[in-house]
Amino acid sequence: MNRGALYHRHKQNWAFMYDDAHVRVRLRTARGDIDEAVVCYGDKYDWHGTECRTPMTIRLSDSLYDYWEADLAVGTRRLSYRFLLGSGRERIYFGERWLGEQPPEESFGNFEYPYMNPDDAIRPPGWVKDAVFYQIFPDRFARSGAVAAGTFEPWGSAPTKQNAFGGDLSGVLDKLDHLTALGVDAIYFTPLFQAPSSHKYDTENYYAVDPQFGTVETLKALVEACHARGIRVLLDFVFNHTGSRFPPFQDVLERGPASRYADWFRVLRWADPDTGVSLVYETFGYEADLPKLNVSHPETADYLLQVASYWLREADIDGFRLDVANEVDHRFWRRLRETVKAVKPDAYLLGEIFHDAMAWLGGDQLDAVMDYPVRDLAIKFFASRTIDAETFANIVSQQLAMYPQQVCEASFQLLGSHDTARLLTLCGGDEARMRLAVLFQFTYIGAPCIYYGDEIGMSGENDPDNRRCMVWEPEAQNRELFAFYRDMIALRRAHGALRGGGIRFLHAPAGGSALAYERYAGDERIVVAFNVGEQPQTIRFASEQSVAGDEAGGETWVEAWEELRTGEVRLPDGGGLELPLGPYGCAVLRHRV
Ligand code: ARE
């Protein structure tokens, strides 16, 4: 047995309350190394009277490790536990402070989940896993009739880093039918508070809607209209930095260390008119226009918390997308969570973090992050085709094992944003590849988000080309693609197993371009299969490959979405399943229960 590969520790992604009555424990072992894993658990105050055993199953595997899981019902809410591992004839016990063939008599040295305090449970808002988001960049989505002609660039001309097109919130209001027809039920707006740039990440006034976009009243009317249609609204807040026109920063520029806002920013060196030395301060990414806020200063933190509270109460928004969340201190996020959840317990706190975000997702700070790591893999597998199915499945599995299940369910799944080139462009303009990526997005764990215009076939390279004006002329829109997106949303809504529950890869060969996985929750199981290559392929599953381990043959599988069918599904006599997939083919099958 490869003992060096064994890993477990309590809390975080290794032992967490998935619901109020269960602790899910996860154990890492070297891939393919162990035949059997069992959790021995009980109450440490009555170990001999309560000790019981539950077998674990491998739910995920990456290139190096298997991840075993078991859900433990803990009657006394106190959990002491150790693992019994078997490989060939070898049997060892694994605890927090020992490893060996004989476990200690008592529970001393076991792992502990000391008490299942309800307040320690990680509880992202329940609605998120069922939601489908649509991202709007307000300057480029829609311009209402109220905007004076000639003030802005002509709609549809080429975006540059500086120019503005006059999009506004009334324009969004006029276009809500588009979103309803598509079927989305949440909007993520990039910033709309007053700021000089077209992207508005350089906040000048946190309390005002940018005059180009409208007023507080327009925003309130828009949120109300969205709510009436069952659409939730998420706004983008920039608390890491401000714009240089933010009045407290202007005051610092004017008064130097004498400014009452001197501690609001991270000044490294004050200007000295005598020596000609100029002011040096920390910024976002070396951008002089984006001075970094010092949220460790109580006044600054209080100010920003009041901003959050104001917009929740005033405009009844449903969540916050938090810019550069990984560069703001944890203490501030804890305070923000308390502030926000006190006003609206099911508001969604979504952080922009591009890497391992467990340190923010323990239930006391953010609810979720934008899943750029999985987006990156999806782009490489479906769009640029620079990784094979095995690499894709391994790294996706590794990502899933890094978080508690409920955190994965509430994550924000995107294939593109205002910070990336557009999906269709990354697919080289090939719509077939794009559709496969979108099918993945809508059958994977986490709430999908459509970047405005992707659904009607817009293309665009990196910023600023990815921020072109939305195309509204019906003849210039790809309506078949729109119908496909609408179908994908409907498919996801029709099956709980696509929105919650687990995922298991069934077919992901090294060097391969065909991929299949199963989504499962309760009795429901959905198999999704793809061929991202130009050659036809047939994927074969043995019955035992199915997660539930029962018959995957006979008449138990039906097509969940016939429009996607690319070949005749075959059910061989000996059980199992055969899926012939044409070039860029795919299939979605449902287990009939
Ligand atoms: C402008 C120009 C760019 C130019 C840049 C630098 O448009 O072409 O490259 O200036 O000169 C906003 C605007 C941008 C603007 C920027 C600065 O939207 O258009 O860029 O302000 O003025 C990292 C951060 C992440 C950040 C991205 C952009 O971690 O937080 O970079 N994203 C947010 C917003 C942006 C916004 C800002 C932050 C600033 O979503 O829209 O930019 O408020 C890797 C790394 C990531 C890195 C990522 C993307 O994966 O791991 O850390 O993200 O690449 O670069």
XYZ file of C-alpha atoms and ligand atoms in Angstrom:
648
model
C 0.000 0.000 0.000
C 1.269 3.425 -0.828
C 1.060 4.933 2.624
C 2.633 8.213 1.569
C -0.342 8.973 -0.643
C -2.905 8.705 2.166
C -4.464 12.002 3.061
C -7.325 13.179 5.174
C -7.998 15.979 7.619
C -11.195 17.153 9.219
C -13.382 20.010 7.862
C -12.996 21.833 4.527
C -13.361 19.443 1.565
C -12.395 16.328 3.589
C -15.188 16.100 6.160
C -18.177 18.381 5.885
C -21.873 18.489 6.703
C -23.637 18.044 3.394
C -27.010 18.203 5.097
C -27.988 18.646 8.676
C -27.859 14.942 9.531
C -24.785 13.693 7.678
C -21.069 14.252 7.570
C -19.493 13.357 4.257
C -15.930 12.119 4.674
C -13.486 11.970 1.814
C -10.210 10.067 1.809
C -7.348 10.223 -0.665
C -5.365 7.126 -1.647
C -2.940 6.460 -4.507
C -4.875 5.691 -7.693
C -5.714 2.023 -8.068
C -3.787 1.151 -4.913
C -6.463 0.087 -2.464
C -9.204 -2.520 -2.833
C -11.341 -1.509 0.080
C -11.844 1.415 2.441
C -14.123 1.475 5.447
C -14.815 4.242 7.974
C -15.006 3.121 11.589
C -16.825 5.777 13.569
C -18.606 6.515 16.782
C -18.874 8.901 19.699
C -15.607 9.542 21.478
C -17.347 9.594 24.868
C -18.712 6.103 24.258
C -16.437 4.609 21.607
C -17.041 0.955 22.480
C -20.785 1.400 22.777
C -21.220 3.264 19.510
C -18.484 2.173 17.090
C -19.877 1.144 13.712
C -18.534 0.779 10.167
C -19.518 2.081 6.756
C -17.890 1.129 3.453
C -16.531 3.929 1.272
C -16.717 4.171 -2.518
C -14.423 5.827 -5.018
C -16.404 8.800 -6.316
C -13.598 10.654 -8.132
C -10.141 9.855 -9.486
C -7.421 12.053 -10.945
C -4.085 11.107 -12.458
C -2.482 10.332 -9.071
C -5.251 9.652 -6.598
C -8.596 8.027 -5.888
C -11.030 9.923 -3.674
C -13.218 7.677 -1.542
C -16.381 8.966 0.086
C -18.987 7.924 2.617
C -21.940 9.750 4.157
C -22.144 9.189 7.892
C -25.373 9.594 9.832
C -24.216 10.764 13.210
C -26.916 10.377 15.855
C -25.088 12.108 18.676
C -23.739 14.876 16.392
C -20.240 14.036 17.716
C -17.980 12.142 15.391
C -14.755 10.321 16.071
C -13.456 8.218 13.152
C -10.635 6.280 11.553
C -10.212 4.411 8.299
C -9.600 0.717 7.722
C -7.870 0.174 4.393
C -7.308 -3.044 2.517
C -4.909 -3.777 -0.309
C -4.337 -7.464 -1.205
C -3.683 -9.153 2.141
C -2.556 -5.978 3.821
C -4.919 -4.277 6.296
C -4.098 -0.996 7.977
C -5.868 1.528 10.117
C -5.394 5.229 9.509
C -6.108 7.872 12.162
C -5.087 11.471 12.761
C -2.035 10.562 14.802
C -1.244 6.973 13.910
C -1.120 4.498 11.078
C -0.757 0.771 11.551
C -2.147 -2.714 11.647
C -3.581 -2.375 15.142
C -5.654 0.661 16.072
C -5.510 2.012 19.630
C -8.079 0.497 21.981
C -9.860 3.805 22.458
C -10.710 6.634 20.117
C -7.668 8.649 21.172
C -5.725 9.694 18.071
C -8.713 9.243 15.743
C -9.835 11.967 13.389
C -12.581 14.094 14.887
C -15.477 16.127 13.662
C -16.099 17.255 17.205
C -19.649 18.515 16.935
C -22.071 19.109 14.077
C -22.907 22.714 14.921
C -25.656 23.783 12.524
C -24.021 27.194 12.158
C -20.823 25.611 10.891
C -22.552 24.003 7.910
C -21.635 25.452 4.535
C -24.954 26.618 3.126
C -24.900 28.462 -0.175
C -28.303 29.848 -1.174
C -30.492 26.964 -2.316
C -31.693 28.694 -5.483
C -28.243 28.992 -7.038
C -27.797 25.380 -8.111
C -31.060 25.589 -10.053
C -30.298 28.949 -11.656
C -29.114 29.840 -15.142
C -27.318 33.196 -15.329
C -26.897 35.645 -18.172
C -24.043 38.154 -18.039
C -24.662 41.710 -19.217
C -22.013 44.335 -19.873
C -24.313 47.370 -19.574
C -22.610 49.707 -22.068
C -22.908 47.103 -24.837
C -26.174 45.241 -24.309
C -28.982 47.581 -25.335
C -29.481 51.298 -25.828
C -32.964 52.661 -25.139
C -34.672 55.376 -27.134
C -33.988 57.790 -24.263
C -30.287 57.992 -25.132
C -29.545 61.071 -27.251
C -28.326 60.111 -30.716
C -24.818 61.236 -31.529
C -23.578 61.238 -27.932
C -21.982 57.828 -28.261
C -20.278 55.678 -30.878
C -22.644 54.213 -33.461
C -24.107 50.937 -32.121
C -22.190 48.044 -33.607
C -18.982 49.874 -34.501
C -15.678 48.443 -33.223
C -15.044 48.718 -29.474
C -11.748 50.138 -28.257
C -10.461 50.298 -24.684
C -11.903 53.798 -24.296
C -15.054 54.223 -26.378
C -18.634 53.996 -25.114
C -21.823 52.982 -26.886
C -24.588 54.341 -24.698
C -26.104 51.114 -23.439
C -28.427 51.770 -20.487
C -30.693 50.078 -17.970
C -33.883 51.132 -19.762
C -32.419 49.371 -22.776
C -32.089 46.189 -20.686
C -35.666 46.606 -19.480
C -36.857 46.766 -23.099
C -35.079 43.508 -23.876
C -36.210 41.313 -21.002
C -38.372 39.289 -23.402
C -35.164 38.031 -25.034
C -34.020 36.642 -21.686
C -37.392 35.158 -20.864
C -37.565 33.465 -24.270
C -34.119 32.009 -23.669
C -35.151 30.759 -20.229
C -32.515 32.278 -17.950
C -33.551 33.227 -14.422
C -30.664 35.361 -13.152
C -28.641 38.263 -14.533
C -25.088 39.157 -13.617
C -24.369 42.805 -14.439
C -20.760 43.957 -14.627
C -20.401 47.218 -12.651
C -23.004 49.925 -13.060
C -22.047 52.450 -10.400
C -20.754 55.830 -11.466
C -17.298 55.598 -13.028
C -15.464 57.273 -15.920
C -14.556 54.214 -18.008
C -16.922 52.158 -20.139
C -16.349 49.041 -17.980
C -16.964 50.897 -14.653
C -14.422 48.948 -12.617
C -12.971 52.331 -11.601
C -15.727 53.360 -9.179
C -16.110 57.079 -8.584
C -19.343 57.021 -6.570
C -20.512 53.787 -4.909
C -23.892 55.339 -4.157
C -24.885 56.385 -7.668
C -25.886 54.460 -10.774
C -23.739 55.768 -13.604
C -25.734 58.578 -15.268
C -25.232 56.902 -18.664
C -27.068 53.843 -17.388
C -29.864 55.588 -15.482
C -30.663 56.440 -11.890
C -31.322 54.577 -8.680
C -34.979 54.675 -9.715
C -34.226 53.027 -13.077
C -32.274 50.298 -11.328
C -35.076 49.711 -8.844
C -37.631 49.512 -11.662
C -35.403 47.078 -13.545
C -34.899 44.808 -10.530
C -38.625 44.881 -9.867
C -39.402 43.975 -13.478
C -36.858 41.144 -13.318
C -38.323 39.827 -10.086
C -41.795 39.899 -11.615
C -40.436 37.526 -14.289
C -38.674 35.306 -11.755
C -35.244 36.672 -12.708
C -32.750 37.404 -9.916
C -30.200 40.204 -10.172
C -26.517 40.076 -9.225
C -24.419 43.257 -9.267
C -20.647 43.607 -9.513
C -18.932 45.381 -6.597
C -15.323 46.485 -6.587
C -14.052 46.566 -3.012
C -10.402 45.787 -3.743
C -9.768 49.182 -5.304
C -11.548 52.336 -6.382
C -11.185 54.616 -9.349
C -8.806 57.534 -8.919
C -11.769 59.927 -9.100
C -13.249 58.505 -5.898
C -13.453 61.639 -3.701
C -11.477 60.210 -0.735
C -8.608 59.406 -3.107
C -8.794 62.884 -4.594
C -8.560 64.229 -1.058
C -5.439 62.136 -0.449
C -3.902 63.497 -3.645
C -4.681 67.020 -2.507
C -3.816 66.890 1.195
C -1.297 64.085 1.425
C -0.790 62.602 4.901
C -3.025 65.342 6.369
C -6.048 63.967 4.521
C -8.666 62.366 6.772
C -8.655 59.547 4.203
C -4.898 58.980 4.414
C -5.424 55.474 5.820
C -8.079 54.451 3.297
C -5.460 53.502 0.713
C -2.149 51.712 0.818
C 0.316 54.530 0.436
C 3.900 53.343 0.159
C 5.566 56.769 -0.041
C 4.119 60.244 0.351
C 4.840 62.942 -2.201
C 7.404 65.506 -1.184
C 7.178 68.796 -3.100
C 10.597 69.802 -1.755
C 12.430 66.882 -3.287
C 10.008 66.329 -6.192
C 9.309 62.780 -5.002
C 5.814 61.743 -6.085
C 3.142 59.728 -4.305
C 3.502 55.953 -4.517
C 0.548 53.741 -3.625
C -0.610 50.194 -4.221
C -2.999 49.590 -7.097
C -4.825 46.816 -8.896
C -2.369 45.293 -11.362
C -0.081 48.370 -11.660
C -2.986 50.519 -12.930
C -2.450 54.024 -11.529
C -6.148 54.738 -12.025
C -7.156 51.897 -9.700
C -5.775 52.667 -6.204
C -6.040 49.743 -3.819
C -8.309 50.243 -0.811
C -7.064 49.510 2.693
C -9.991 47.493 4.041
C -8.049 46.735 7.234
C -8.793 50.316 8.213
C -12.075 50.140 10.178
C -13.542 53.284 8.614
C -12.909 52.024 5.073
C -14.410 48.637 5.844
C -17.453 50.218 7.489
C -17.957 52.483 4.497
C -17.929 49.552 2.045
C -20.200 47.437 4.244
C -22.694 50.286 4.284
C -22.530 50.429 0.496
C -23.414 46.725 0.311
C -26.225 47.113 2.775
C -27.570 50.191 0.961
C -27.946 48.431 -2.407
C -29.521 45.375 -0.839
C -32.140 47.467 0.918
C -32.601 50.136 -1.720
C -32.689 48.036 -4.877
C -33.466 44.577 -3.438
C -30.635 42.923 -5.372
C -30.084 39.184 -4.986
C -26.353 38.904 -4.890
C -22.888 40.335 -5.245
C -20.142 39.475 -7.707
C -17.000 40.536 -5.863
C -14.152 41.738 -8.026
C -10.593 40.533 -7.300
C -11.943 38.743 -4.219
C -8.655 36.968 -3.527
C -6.760 40.203 -2.871
C -9.128 41.488 -0.161
C -8.582 40.239 3.393
C -10.611 37.365 4.811
C -11.780 39.374 7.785
C -13.543 41.834 5.511
C -15.360 39.037 3.668
C -16.521 37.581 6.994
C -17.953 40.954 7.959
C -19.524 41.402 4.538
C -21.219 38.032 4.851
C -22.684 38.927 8.261
C -23.899 42.261 6.894
C -25.431 40.878 3.724
C -27.030 37.754 5.164
C -28.585 39.786 7.992
C -30.519 41.735 5.351
C -31.126 38.945 2.820
C -30.221 35.440 4.006
C -30.342 33.939 0.521
C -28.260 36.609 -1.233
C -25.463 35.024 -3.311
C -21.864 36.027 -2.564
C -19.829 35.184 -5.639
C -16.111 35.868 -5.683
C -13.867 36.368 -8.651
C -11.021 33.951 -7.897
C -9.103 32.116 -10.598
C -7.440 29.419 -8.454
C -7.946 27.146 -5.408
C -10.538 29.087 -3.429
C -11.178 26.761 -0.474
C -9.793 29.407 1.904
C -12.806 31.615 1.035
C -15.461 28.902 0.830
C -15.660 27.474 4.348
C -19.154 28.879 4.848
C -18.127 32.064 6.658
C -17.094 34.217 3.674
C -18.135 33.652 0.055
C -20.745 31.199 -1.245
C -18.968 30.384 -4.481
C -16.440 31.479 -7.056
C -16.413 31.875 -10.810
C -15.159 28.527 -12.066
C -12.389 29.727 -14.363
C -10.279 26.572 -13.772
C -12.961 24.302 -15.256
C -13.664 26.832 -17.993
C -9.994 26.684 -18.932
C -10.190 22.878 -19.206
C -13.405 23.007 -21.227
C -11.813 25.458 -23.660
C -8.774 23.211 -24.048
C -10.797 20.048 -24.564
C -13.774 21.251 -26.624
C -12.537 24.441 -28.296
C -8.800 24.415 -28.959
C -8.568 20.612 -28.575
C -5.174 20.829 -26.925
C -5.846 18.247 -24.189
C -7.191 14.711 -24.396
C -10.209 13.208 -22.661
C -8.110 11.636 -19.905
C -6.426 14.903 -18.932
C -9.760 16.683 -19.000
C -11.454 14.107 -16.762
C -8.508 13.910 -14.366
C -8.217 17.616 -13.764
C -11.976 18.208 -13.575
C -12.134 15.410 -10.954
C -9.248 16.912 -9.037
C -11.066 20.268 -9.013
C -14.252 18.643 -7.713
C -12.354 16.876 -4.934
C -10.992 20.233 -3.766
C -14.382 21.429 -2.498
C -17.398 20.275 -0.514
C -20.226 19.055 -2.725
C -22.575 21.977 -1.977
C -19.863 24.458 -2.930
C -19.505 22.765 -6.330
C -23.274 22.847 -6.802
C -23.358 26.611 -6.169
C -20.318 27.456 -8.295
C -20.620 29.791 -11.256
C -19.935 27.945 -14.502
C -18.860 30.062 -17.403
C -17.312 29.455 -20.812
C -16.444 33.086 -21.392
C -16.804 36.556 -19.933
C -15.826 40.174 -20.504
C -12.300 39.084 -19.504
C -11.848 36.285 -22.067
C -12.112 35.808 -25.809
C -15.566 34.580 -26.815
C -16.345 30.882 -26.949
C -17.194 30.781 -30.656
C -13.919 32.542 -31.493
C -11.952 30.089 -29.351
C -13.685 27.289 -31.279
C -12.262 28.778 -34.469
C -15.788 29.777 -35.510
C -16.843 26.117 -35.524
C -20.350 25.966 -34.129
C -20.325 22.169 -33.757
C -17.484 22.362 -31.248
C -19.169 25.245 -29.479
C -22.357 23.228 -29.040
C -20.442 20.390 -27.388
C -18.838 22.830 -24.954
C -22.262 24.271 -24.142
C -23.719 20.793 -23.633
C -20.911 20.163 -21.155
C -21.603 23.467 -19.396
C -25.303 22.684 -18.955
C -24.804 19.103 -17.785
C -21.971 19.844 -15.366
C -22.166 20.795 -11.675
C -22.724 24.506 -10.915
C -24.950 27.263 -12.242
C -24.207 27.997 -15.915
C -23.789 31.575 -17.085
C -24.203 32.699 -20.694
C -22.103 35.684 -21.729
C -24.467 38.074 -23.572
C -24.474 37.431 -27.293
C -22.897 33.975 -27.192
C -26.400 32.563 -27.604
C -26.890 34.305 -30.952
C -23.445 33.513 -32.310
C -21.350 36.580 -31.537
C -17.598 36.287 -31.803
C -14.762 38.370 -30.379
C -11.116 38.179 -29.430
C -9.803 39.299 -26.031
C -10.756 42.585 -24.398
C -11.872 44.944 -25.928
C -13.106 42.871 -28.913
C -15.082 40.534 -26.629
C -17.251 43.514 -25.614
C -18.906 44.272 -28.949
C -22.430 45.654 -29.024
C -25.200 43.076 -28.817
C -26.633 42.230 -32.216
C -30.397 42.779 -32.227
C -31.357 42.509 -35.905
C -33.078 39.094 -36.096
C -31.582 38.348 -39.519
C -28.082 38.866 -38.117
C -28.682 36.573 -35.142
C -28.016 32.854 -35.253
C -31.505 31.736 -34.264
C -30.672 28.006 -34.466
C -27.952 28.527 -31.887
C -30.415 30.488 -29.749
C -32.835 27.527 -29.947
C -30.010 25.190 -28.945
C -29.227 27.278 -25.847
C -32.928 27.365 -25.012
C -33.021 23.566 -25.285
C -29.955 23.198 -23.081
C -31.596 25.316 -20.392
C -34.759 23.217 -20.657
C -32.720 19.986 -20.479
C -31.012 21.158 -17.299
C -34.295 22.241 -15.757
C -35.913 18.888 -16.548
C -33.396 16.818 -14.556
C -32.457 17.309 -10.925
C -29.410 15.058 -11.414
C -27.874 17.711 -13.671
C -28.205 20.398 -11.016
C -27.317 18.520 -7.836
C -25.715 15.201 -7.058
C -22.497 13.738 -8.319
C -20.585 13.181 -11.514
C -18.521 10.219 -12.538
C -16.457 9.819 -15.683
C -17.256 6.600 -17.536
C -15.066 6.975 -20.595
C -12.043 9.263 -20.879
C -9.206 7.456 -22.653
C -5.630 8.690 -22.921
C -5.166 10.374 -26.283
C -8.927 10.097 -26.849
C -11.385 12.614 -28.176
C -14.483 10.825 -26.874
C -15.726 11.469 -23.379
C -18.642 10.253 -21.301
C -19.781 10.871 -17.781
C -22.729 10.074 -15.624
C -24.603 12.550 -13.431
C -26.470 10.912 -10.595
C -28.753 12.000 -7.751
C -31.149 9.726 -5.898
C -32.717 7.377 -8.453
C -31.947 9.574 -11.406
C -28.994 8.973 -13.672
C -28.050 10.781 -16.851
C -25.249 9.756 -19.200
C -23.707 12.455 -21.380
C -21.329 11.450 -24.179
C -19.281 13.529 -26.609
C -17.030 13.000 -29.571
C -14.885 16.087 -30.092
C -13.087 14.515 -33.047
C -13.705 14.360 -36.778
C -13.764 10.536 -36.902
C -16.859 8.579 -35.869
C -16.410 6.726 -32.572
C -18.353 4.184 -30.587
C -18.302 4.386 -26.817
C -19.027 1.126 -24.990
C -19.971 0.865 -21.351
C -20.074 -2.295 -19.327
C -23.008 -2.529 -16.915
C -20.770 -2.370 -13.884
C -19.373 0.954 -15.002
C -22.611 2.542 -14.036
C -22.475 4.269 -10.670
C -25.433 2.454 -9.193
C -23.815 -0.777 -10.342
C -27.046 -2.259 -11.647
C -28.241 -3.079 -15.147
C -27.357 -0.439 -17.657
C -28.764 -2.486 -20.532
C -32.159 -3.811 -21.523
C -34.754 -1.125 -21.876
C -33.669 0.974 -18.985
C -31.993 3.783 -20.955
C -33.944 6.339 -22.935
C -32.807 9.403 -24.776
C -33.188 12.476 -22.624
C -32.899 14.823 -25.565
C -33.659 13.306 -28.932
C -32.617 16.388 -30.880
C -29.038 15.640 -29.934
C -29.066 12.113 -31.278
C -26.239 11.412 -33.667
C -26.492 7.627 -33.991
C -28.611 4.665 -33.000
C -28.086 3.707 -29.359
C -27.376 -0.015 -29.058
C -28.081 -2.240 -26.080
C -25.947 -5.390 -26.494
C -27.305 -8.745 -25.280
C -24.732 -9.097 -22.524
C -25.826 -5.815 -20.916
C -24.114 -2.454 -21.097
C -24.539 0.220 -23.670
C -23.068 1.167 -27.045
C -23.174 4.710 -28.271
C -22.035 5.357 -31.826
C -21.129 9.022 -32.142
C -20.528 10.782 -35.425
C -17.969 13.573 -35.885
C -18.683 16.139 -33.144
C -21.530 13.908 -32.059
C -23.089 13.709 -28.645
C -25.848 11.923 -26.756
C -27.741 12.412 -23.532
C -29.381 9.326 -22.062
C -31.581 8.969 -19.040
C -32.017 5.924 -16.902
C -35.714 5.126 -16.766
C -36.879 4.480 -13.203
C -7.345 47.281 -19.317
C -7.327 46.883 -20.780
C -6.567 45.584 -20.972
C -5.164 45.725 -20.435
C -5.250 46.170 -18.976
C -3.881 46.398 -18.405
O -8.663 46.766 -21.236
O -6.509 45.251 -22.330
O -4.516 44.467 -20.489
O -6.050 47.366 -18.859
O -3.346 47.552 -18.910
C -10.974 46.238 -15.686
C -11.394 46.270 -17.149
C -10.239 45.906 -18.052
C -9.057 46.795 -17.744
C -8.694 46.676 -16.270
C -7.569 47.598 -15.870
O -12.482 45.389 -17.350
O -10.632 46.121 -19.396
O -8.006 46.307 -18.541
O -9.842 47.043 -15.484
O -7.880 48.890 -16.168
C -6.625 39.042 -13.201
C -7.306 39.381 -11.871
C -8.794 39.544 -12.056
C -9.129 40.549 -13.143
C -8.417 40.114 -14.420
C -8.623 41.141 -15.521
O -7.028 38.352 -10.924
O -9.341 40.019 -10.833
O -7.009 39.989 -14.189
N -10.585 40.679 -13.374
C -11.406 41.766 -12.782
C -12.528 42.163 -13.727
C -11.938 42.940 -14.885
C -11.450 44.276 -14.336
C -10.679 44.121 -13.092
C -10.622 42.950 -12.392
C -10.130 45.340 -12.479
O -13.278 41.068 -14.129
O -12.832 43.163 -15.930
O -10.651 44.906 -15.346
O -11.210 45.879 -11.690
C -4.987 34.420 -15.103
C -4.738 34.844 -13.656
C -5.790 35.799 -13.139
C -6.039 36.899 -14.136
C -6.514 36.237 -15.439
C -6.990 37.225 -16.500
O -5.790 33.316 -15.209
O -4.712 33.727 -12.785
O -5.415 36.345 -11.885
O -7.051 37.771 -13.626
O -5.473 35.445 -15.944
O -5.965 38.056 -16.898
